[in-house]
PDB file of N, CA and C in Angstrom:
ATOM      1  N   UNK P   1       6.659   0.164 -10.296  1.00 55.00           N
ATOM      2  CA  UNK P   1       7.177   0.391  -8.959  1.00 55.00           C
ATOM      3  C   UNK P   1       8.144  -0.747  -8.617  1.00 55.00           C
ATOM      4  N   UNK P   2       9.215  -0.411  -8.001  1.00 68.00           N
ATOM      5  CA  UNK P   2      10.160  -1.427  -7.548  1.00 68.00           C
ATOM      6  C   UNK P   2       9.778  -1.876  -6.139  1.00 68.00           C
ATOM      7  N   UNK P   3      10.365  -2.982  -5.714  1.00 73.00           N
ATOM      8  CA  UNK P   3      10.100  -3.455  -4.361  1.00 73.00           C
ATOM      9  C   UNK P   3      10.559  -2.410  -3.354  1.00 73.00           C
ATOM     10  N   UNK P   4       9.723  -2.149  -2.360  1.00 73.00           N
ATOM     11  CA  UNK P   4      10.143  -1.205  -1.323  1.00 73.00           C
ATOM     12  C   UNK P   4      11.045  -1.884  -0.310  1.00 73.00           C
ATOM     13  N   UNK P   5      11.039  -3.207  -0.302  1.00 76.00           N
ATOM     14  CA  UNK P   5      11.816  -3.965   0.660  1.00 76.00           C
ATOM     15  C   UNK P   5      12.197  -5.290   0.018  1.00 76.00           C
ATOM     16  N   UNK P   6      13.461  -5.627   0.029  1.00 75.00           N
ATOM     17  CA  UNK P   6      13.914  -6.907  -0.511  1.00 75.00           C
ATOM     18  C   UNK P   6      13.438  -8.003   0.426  1.00 75.00           C
ATOM     19  N   UNK P   7      12.524  -8.849  -0.048  1.00 70.00           N
ATOM     20  CA  UNK P   7      11.914  -9.839   0.842  1.00 70.00           C
ATOM     21  C   UNK P   7      12.920 -10.847   1.386  1.00 70.00           C
ATOM     22  N   UNK P   8      14.026 -11.058   0.701  1.00 74.00           N
ATOM     23  CA  UNK P   8      15.035 -11.993   1.207  1.00 74.00           C
ATOM     24  C   UNK P   8      15.802 -11.399   2.389  1.00 74.00           C
ATOM     25  N   UNK P   9      15.778 -10.071   2.499  1.00 77.00           N
ATOM     26  CA  UNK P   9      16.482  -9.395   3.591  1.00 77.00           C
ATOM     27  C   UNK P   9      15.520  -8.797   4.618  1.00 77.00           C
ATOM     28  N   UNK P  10      14.217  -8.961   4.399  1.00 76.00           N
ATOM     29  CA  UNK P  10      13.224  -8.360   5.295  1.00 76.00           C
ATOM     30  C   UNK P  10      13.269  -9.016   6.667  1.00 76.00           C
ATOM     31  N   UNK P  11      13.023  -8.206   7.654  1.00 86.00           N
ATOM     32  CA  UNK P  11      12.949  -8.698   9.024  1.00 86.00           C
ATOM     33  C   UNK P  11      11.481  -8.798   9.416  1.00 86.00           C
ATOM     34  N   UNK P  12      11.164  -9.779  10.235  1.00 89.00           N
ATOM     35  CA  UNK P  12       9.804  -9.887  10.748  1.00 89.00           C
ATOM     36  C   UNK P  12       9.470  -8.622  11.514  1.00 89.00           C
ATOM     37  N   UNK P  13       8.230  -8.194  11.403  1.00 91.00           N
ATOM     38  CA  UNK P  13       7.819  -6.996  12.121  1.00 91.00           C
ATOM     39  C   UNK P  13       6.581  -6.382  11.508  1.00 91.00           C
ATOM     40  N   UNK P  14       6.228  -5.239  12.029  1.00 94.00           N
ATOM     41  CA  UNK P  14       5.063  -4.497  11.568  1.00 94.00           C
ATOM     42  C   UNK P  14       5.547  -3.358  10.675  1.00 94.00           C
ATOM     43  N   UNK P  15       4.907  -3.236   9.516  1.00 91.00           N
ATOM     44  CA  UNK P  15       5.278  -2.231   8.526  1.00 91.00           C
ATOM     45  C   UNK P  15       4.056  -1.399   8.166  1.00 91.00           C
ATOM     46  N   UNK P  16       4.314  -0.177   7.659  1.00 93.00           N
ATOM     47  CA  UNK P  16       3.241   0.691   7.210  1.00 93.00           C
ATOM     48  C   UNK P  16       3.621   1.271   5.854  1.00 93.00           C
ATOM     49  N   UNK P  17       2.706   1.145   4.903  1.00 91.00           N
ATOM     50  CA  UNK P  17       2.863   1.781   3.595  1.00 91.00           C
ATOM     51  C   UNK P  17       1.903   2.957   3.524  1.00 91.00           C
ATOM     52  N   UNK P  18       2.375   4.066   3.014  1.00 94.00           N
ATOM     53  CA  UNK P  18       1.520   5.234   2.817  1.00 94.00           C
ATOM     54  C   UNK P  18       1.441   5.498   1.320  1.00 94.00           C
ATOM     55  N   UNK P  19       0.231   5.431   0.787  1.00 93.00           N
ATOM     56  CA  UNK P  19      -0.024   5.728  -0.614  1.00 93.00           C
ATOM     57  C   UNK P  19      -0.561   7.154  -0.684  1.00 93.00           C
ATOM     58  N   UNK P  20       0.162   8.052  -1.332  1.00 95.00           N
ATOM     59  CA  UNK P  20      -0.265   9.442  -1.482  1.00 95.00           C
ATOM     60  C   UNK P  20      -1.157   9.531  -2.715  1.00 95.00           C
ATOM     61  N   UNK P  21      -2.460   9.635  -2.503  1.00 95.00           N
ATOM     62  CA  UNK P  21      -3.406   9.549  -3.614  1.00 95.00           C
ATOM     63  C   UNK P  21      -4.022  10.892  -4.011  1.00 95.00           C
ATOM     64  N   UNK P  22      -3.813  11.934  -3.245  1.00 96.00           N
ATOM     65  CA  UNK P  22      -4.431  13.233  -3.546  1.00 96.00           C
ATOM     66  C   UNK P  22      -4.008  13.759  -4.916  1.00 96.00           C
ATOM     67  N   UNK P  23      -2.734  13.704  -5.227  1.00 95.00           N
ATOM     68  CA  UNK P  23      -2.265  14.209  -6.530  1.00 95.00           C
ATOM     69  C   UNK P  23      -2.804  13.380  -7.688  1.00 95.00           C
ATOM     70  N   UNK P  24      -2.958  12.079  -7.480  1.00 94.00           N
ATOM     71  CA  UNK P  24      -3.530  11.213  -8.507  1.00 94.00           C
ATOM     72  C   UNK P  24      -4.920  11.707  -8.893  1.00 94.00           C
ATOM     73  N   UNK P  25      -5.769  11.946  -7.892  1.00 96.00           N
ATOM     74  CA  UNK P  25      -7.127  12.404  -8.173  1.00 96.00           C
ATOM     75  C   UNK P  25      -7.140  13.838  -8.691  1.00 96.00           C
ATOM     76  N   UNK P  26      -6.246  14.663  -8.180  1.00 95.00           N
ATOM     77  CA  UNK P  26      -6.170  16.039  -8.661  1.00 95.00           C
ATOM     78  C   UNK P  26      -5.827  16.063 -10.145  1.00 95.00           C
ATOM     79  N   UNK P  27      -4.882  15.232 -10.565  1.00 96.00           N
ATOM     80  CA  UNK P  27      -4.511  15.162 -11.978  1.00 96.00           C
ATOM     81  C   UNK P  27      -5.664  14.673 -12.849  1.00 96.00           C
ATOM     82  N   UNK P  28      -6.558  13.897 -12.281  1.00 95.00           N
ATOM     83  CA  UNK P  28      -7.731  13.395 -13.014  1.00 95.00           C
ATOM     84  C   UNK P  28      -8.927  14.346 -12.874  1.00 95.00           C
ATOM     85  N   UNK P  29      -8.695  15.491 -12.175  1.00 96.00           N
ATOM     86  CA  UNK P  29      -9.758  16.472 -11.930  1.00 96.00           C
ATOM     87  C   UNK P  29     -10.977  15.810 -11.281  1.00 96.00           C
ATOM     88  N   UNK P  30     -10.684  14.987 -10.269  1.00 96.00           N
ATOM     89  CA  UNK P  30     -11.710  14.248  -9.541  1.00 96.00           C
ATOM     90  C   UNK P  30     -11.582  14.552  -8.057  1.00 96.00           C
ATOM     91  N   UNK P  31     -12.699  14.893  -7.447  1.00 95.00           N
ATOM     92  CA  UNK P  31     -12.718  15.114  -6.005  1.00 95.00           C
ATOM     93  C   UNK P  31     -12.546  13.765  -5.308  1.00 95.00           C
ATOM     94  N   UNK P  32     -11.867  13.762  -4.165  1.00 94.00           N
ATOM     95  CA  UNK P  32     -11.711  12.514  -3.419  1.00 94.00           C
ATOM     96  C   UNK P  32     -11.777  12.777  -1.918  1.00 94.00           C
ATOM     97  N   UNK P  33     -12.058  11.741  -1.191  1.00 96.00           N
ATOM     98  CA  UNK P  33     -12.198  11.810   0.259  1.00 96.00           C
ATOM     99  C   UNK P  33     -10.871  11.615   0.971  1.00 96.00           C
ATOM    100  N   UNK P  34      -9.979  10.810   0.387  1.00 94.00           N
ATOM    101  CA  UNK P  34      -8.737  10.439   1.043  1.00 94.00           C
ATOM    102  C   UNK P  34      -7.536  11.154   0.428  1.00 94.00           C
ATOM    103  N   UNK P  35      -6.789  11.946   1.209  1.00 96.00           N
ATOM    104  CA  UNK P  35      -5.551  12.532   0.689  1.00 96.00           C
ATOM    105  C   UNK P  35      -4.417  11.498   0.625  1.00 96.00           C
ATOM    106  N   UNK P  36      -4.480  10.511   1.518  1.00 96.00           N
ATOM    107  CA  UNK P  36      -3.527   9.403   1.496  1.00 96.00           C
ATOM    108  C   UNK P  36      -4.185   8.188   2.132  1.00 96.00           C
ATOM    109  N   UNK P  37      -3.594   7.027   1.874  1.00 95.00           N
ATOM    110  CA  UNK P  37      -4.084   5.778   2.446  1.00 95.00           C
ATOM    111  C   UNK P  37      -2.909   5.102   3.130  1.00 95.00           C
ATOM    112  N   UNK P  38      -3.093   4.675   4.363  1.00 95.00           N
ATOM    113  CA  UNK P  38      -2.056   3.927   5.068  1.00 95.00           C
ATOM    114  C   UNK P  38      -2.507   2.486   5.258  1.00 95.00           C
ATOM    115  N   UNK P  39      -1.607   1.579   4.940  1.00 94.00           N
ATOM    116  CA  UNK P  39      -1.865   0.154   5.099  1.00 94.00           C
ATOM    117  C   UNK P  39      -0.811  -0.391   6.056  1.00 94.00           C
ATOM    118  N   UNK P  40      -1.252  -0.933   7.167  1.00 95.00           N
ATOM    119  CA  UNK P  40      -0.364  -1.497   8.178  1.00 95.00           C
ATOM    120  C   UNK P  40      -0.479  -3.018   8.102  1.00 95.00           C
ATOM    121  N   UNK P  41       0.662  -3.684   8.076  1.00 91.00           N
ATOM    122  CA  UNK P  41       0.652  -5.143   7.961  1.00 91.00           C
ATOM    123  C   UNK P  41       1.828  -5.726   8.716  1.00 91.00           C
ATOM    124  N   UNK P  42       1.785  -7.025   8.943  1.00 92.00           N
ATOM    125  CA  UNK P  42       2.820  -7.708   9.711  1.00 92.00           C
ATOM    126  C   UNK P  42       3.472  -8.781   8.859  1.00 92.00           C
ATOM    127  N   UNK P  43       4.800  -8.819   8.874  1.00 87.00           N
ATOM    128  CA  UNK P  43       5.568  -9.866   8.207  1.00 87.00           C
ATOM    129  C   UNK P  43       6.034 -10.844   9.271  1.00 87.00           C
ATOM    130  N   UNK P  44       5.707 -12.126   9.057  1.00 88.00           N
ATOM    131  CA  UNK P  44       6.067 -13.168  10.018  1.00 88.00           C
ATOM    132  C   UNK P  44       6.966 -14.233   9.413  1.00 88.00           C
ATOM    133  N   UNK P  45       7.335 -14.082   8.140  1.00 84.00           N
ATOM    134  CA  UNK P  45       8.122 -15.103   7.461  1.00 84.00           C
ATOM    135  C   UNK P  45       8.940 -14.460   6.344  1.00 84.00           C
ATOM    136  N   UNK P  46       9.556 -15.259   5.516  1.00 79.00           N
ATOM    137  CA  UNK P  46      10.403 -14.723   4.435  1.00 79.00           C
ATOM    138  C   UNK P  46       9.725 -14.850   3.069  1.00 79.00           C
ATOM    139  N   UNK P  47       8.391 -14.986   3.049  1.00 81.00           N
ATOM    140  CA  UNK P  47       7.671 -15.054   1.784  1.00 81.00           C
ATOM    141  C   UNK P  47       7.669 -13.706   1.084  1.00 81.00           C
ATOM    142  N   UNK P  48       7.384 -13.721  -0.201  1.00 80.00           N
ATOM    143  CA  UNK P  48       7.252 -12.502  -0.995  1.00 80.00           C
ATOM    144  C   UNK P  48       5.797 -12.050  -0.938  1.00 80.00           C
ATOM    145  N   UNK P  49       5.552 -10.784  -0.655  1.00 80.00           N
ATOM    146  CA  UNK P  49       4.206 -10.251  -0.531  1.00 80.00           C
ATOM    147  C   UNK P  49       3.974  -9.137  -1.546  1.00 80.00           C
ATOM    148  N   UNK P  50       2.739  -9.045  -2.008  1.00 85.00           N
ATOM    149  CA  UNK P  50       2.251  -7.868  -2.723  1.00 85.00           C
ATOM    150  C   UNK P  50       1.218  -7.247  -1.802  1.00 85.00           C
ATOM    151  N   UNK P  51       1.136  -5.923  -1.798  1.00 86.00           N
ATOM    152  CA  UNK P  51       0.117  -5.237  -1.007  1.00 86.00           C
ATOM    153  C   UNK P  51      -0.675  -4.352  -1.971  1.00 86.00           C
ATOM    154  N   UNK P  52      -1.564  -4.956  -2.748  1.00 89.00           N
ATOM    155  CA  UNK P  52      -2.323  -4.181  -3.721  1.00 89.00           C
ATOM    156  C   UNK P  52      -3.483  -3.446  -3.069  1.00 89.00           C
ATOM    157  N   UNK P  53      -3.878  -2.349  -3.706  1.00 91.00           N
ATOM    158  CA  UNK P  53      -5.089  -1.647  -3.282  1.00 91.00           C
ATOM    159  C   UNK P  53      -5.982  -1.453  -4.506  1.00 91.00           C
ATOM    160  N   UNK P  54      -7.265  -1.490  -4.279  1.00 94.00           N
ATOM    161  CA  UNK P  54      -8.227  -1.036  -5.274  1.00 94.00           C
ATOM    162  C   UNK P  54      -8.749   0.294  -4.753  1.00 94.00           C
ATOM    163  N   UNK P  55      -8.896   1.248  -5.652  1.00 94.00           N
ATOM    164  CA  UNK P  55      -9.106   2.626  -5.229  1.00 94.00           C
ATOM    165  C   UNK P  55     -10.211   3.274  -6.042  1.00 94.00           C
ATOM    166  N   UNK P  56     -11.085   3.986  -5.349  1.00 95.00           N
ATOM    167  CA  UNK P  56     -12.019   4.906  -5.993  1.00 95.00           C
ATOM    168  C   UNK P  56     -11.923   6.216  -5.227  1.00 95.00           C
ATOM    169  N   UNK P  57     -12.598   7.222  -5.698  1.00 95.00           N
ATOM    170  CA  UNK P  57     -12.458   8.536  -5.050  1.00 95.00           C
ATOM    171  C   UNK P  57     -13.020   8.565  -3.632  1.00 95.00           C
ATOM    172  N   UNK P  58     -13.900   7.622  -3.285  1.00 95.00           N
ATOM    173  CA  UNK P  58     -14.482   7.624  -1.942  1.00 95.00           C
ATOM    174  C   UNK P  58     -14.376   6.280  -1.232  1.00 95.00           C
ATOM    175  N   UNK P  59     -13.448   5.455  -1.654  1.00 96.00           N
ATOM    176  CA  UNK P  59     -13.268   4.164  -0.994  1.00 96.00           C
ATOM    177  C   UNK P  59     -12.024   3.468  -1.475  1.00 96.00           C
ATOM    178  N   UNK P  60     -11.594   2.481  -0.706  1.00 96.00           N
ATOM    179  CA  UNK P  60     -10.464   1.652  -1.103  1.00 96.00           C
ATOM    180  C   UNK P  60     -10.562   0.316  -0.395  1.00 96.00           C
ATOM    181  N   UNK P  61      -9.857  -0.664  -0.930  1.00 96.00           N
ATOM    182  CA  UNK P  61      -9.762  -1.981  -0.311  1.00 96.00           C
ATOM    183  C   UNK P  61      -8.347  -2.475  -0.537  1.00 96.00           C
ATOM    184  N   UNK P  62      -7.877  -3.327   0.345  1.00 93.00           N
ATOM    185  CA  UNK P  62      -6.554  -3.910   0.208  1.00 93.00           C
ATOM    186  C   UNK P  62      -6.619  -5.363   0.655  1.00 93.00           C
ATOM    187  N   UNK P  63      -5.628  -6.117   0.250  1.00 89.00           N
ATOM    188  CA  UNK P  63      -5.567  -7.517   0.609  1.00 89.00           C
ATOM    189  C   UNK P  63      -4.130  -7.987   0.506  1.00 89.00           C
ATOM    190  N   UNK P  64      -3.856  -9.132   1.054  1.00 87.00           N
ATOM    191  CA  UNK P  64      -2.514  -9.711   0.957  1.00 87.00           C
ATOM    192  C   UNK P  64      -2.418 -10.484  -0.346  1.00 87.00           C
ATOM    193  N   UNK P  65      -1.577 -10.039  -1.218  1.00 79.00           N
ATOM    194  CA  UNK P  65      -1.297 -10.782  -2.437  1.00 79.00           C
ATOM    195  C   UNK P  65      -0.018 -11.582  -2.243  1.00 79.00           C
ATOM    196  N   UNK P  66       0.333 -12.389  -3.218  1.00 73.00           N
ATOM    197  CA  UNK P  66       1.596 -13.113  -3.133  1.00 73.00           C
ATOM    198  C   UNK P  66       2.184 -13.312  -4.504  1.00 73.00           C
TER     199      UNK P  66
END
């Protein structure tokens, strides 16, 4: 995946990423609870961020990476 936003040009603000996970689980022939996952976060500086998720069919977690 490429950067969705060039961090050197990013503006401070609130952003939302939507991960469409239904097709991923469908391709694995696995039932899942979440058709998509939305992660809302705030940028307050010009640092580079990663927004990783860990995913299972009935749960997920996210954190601020760098």
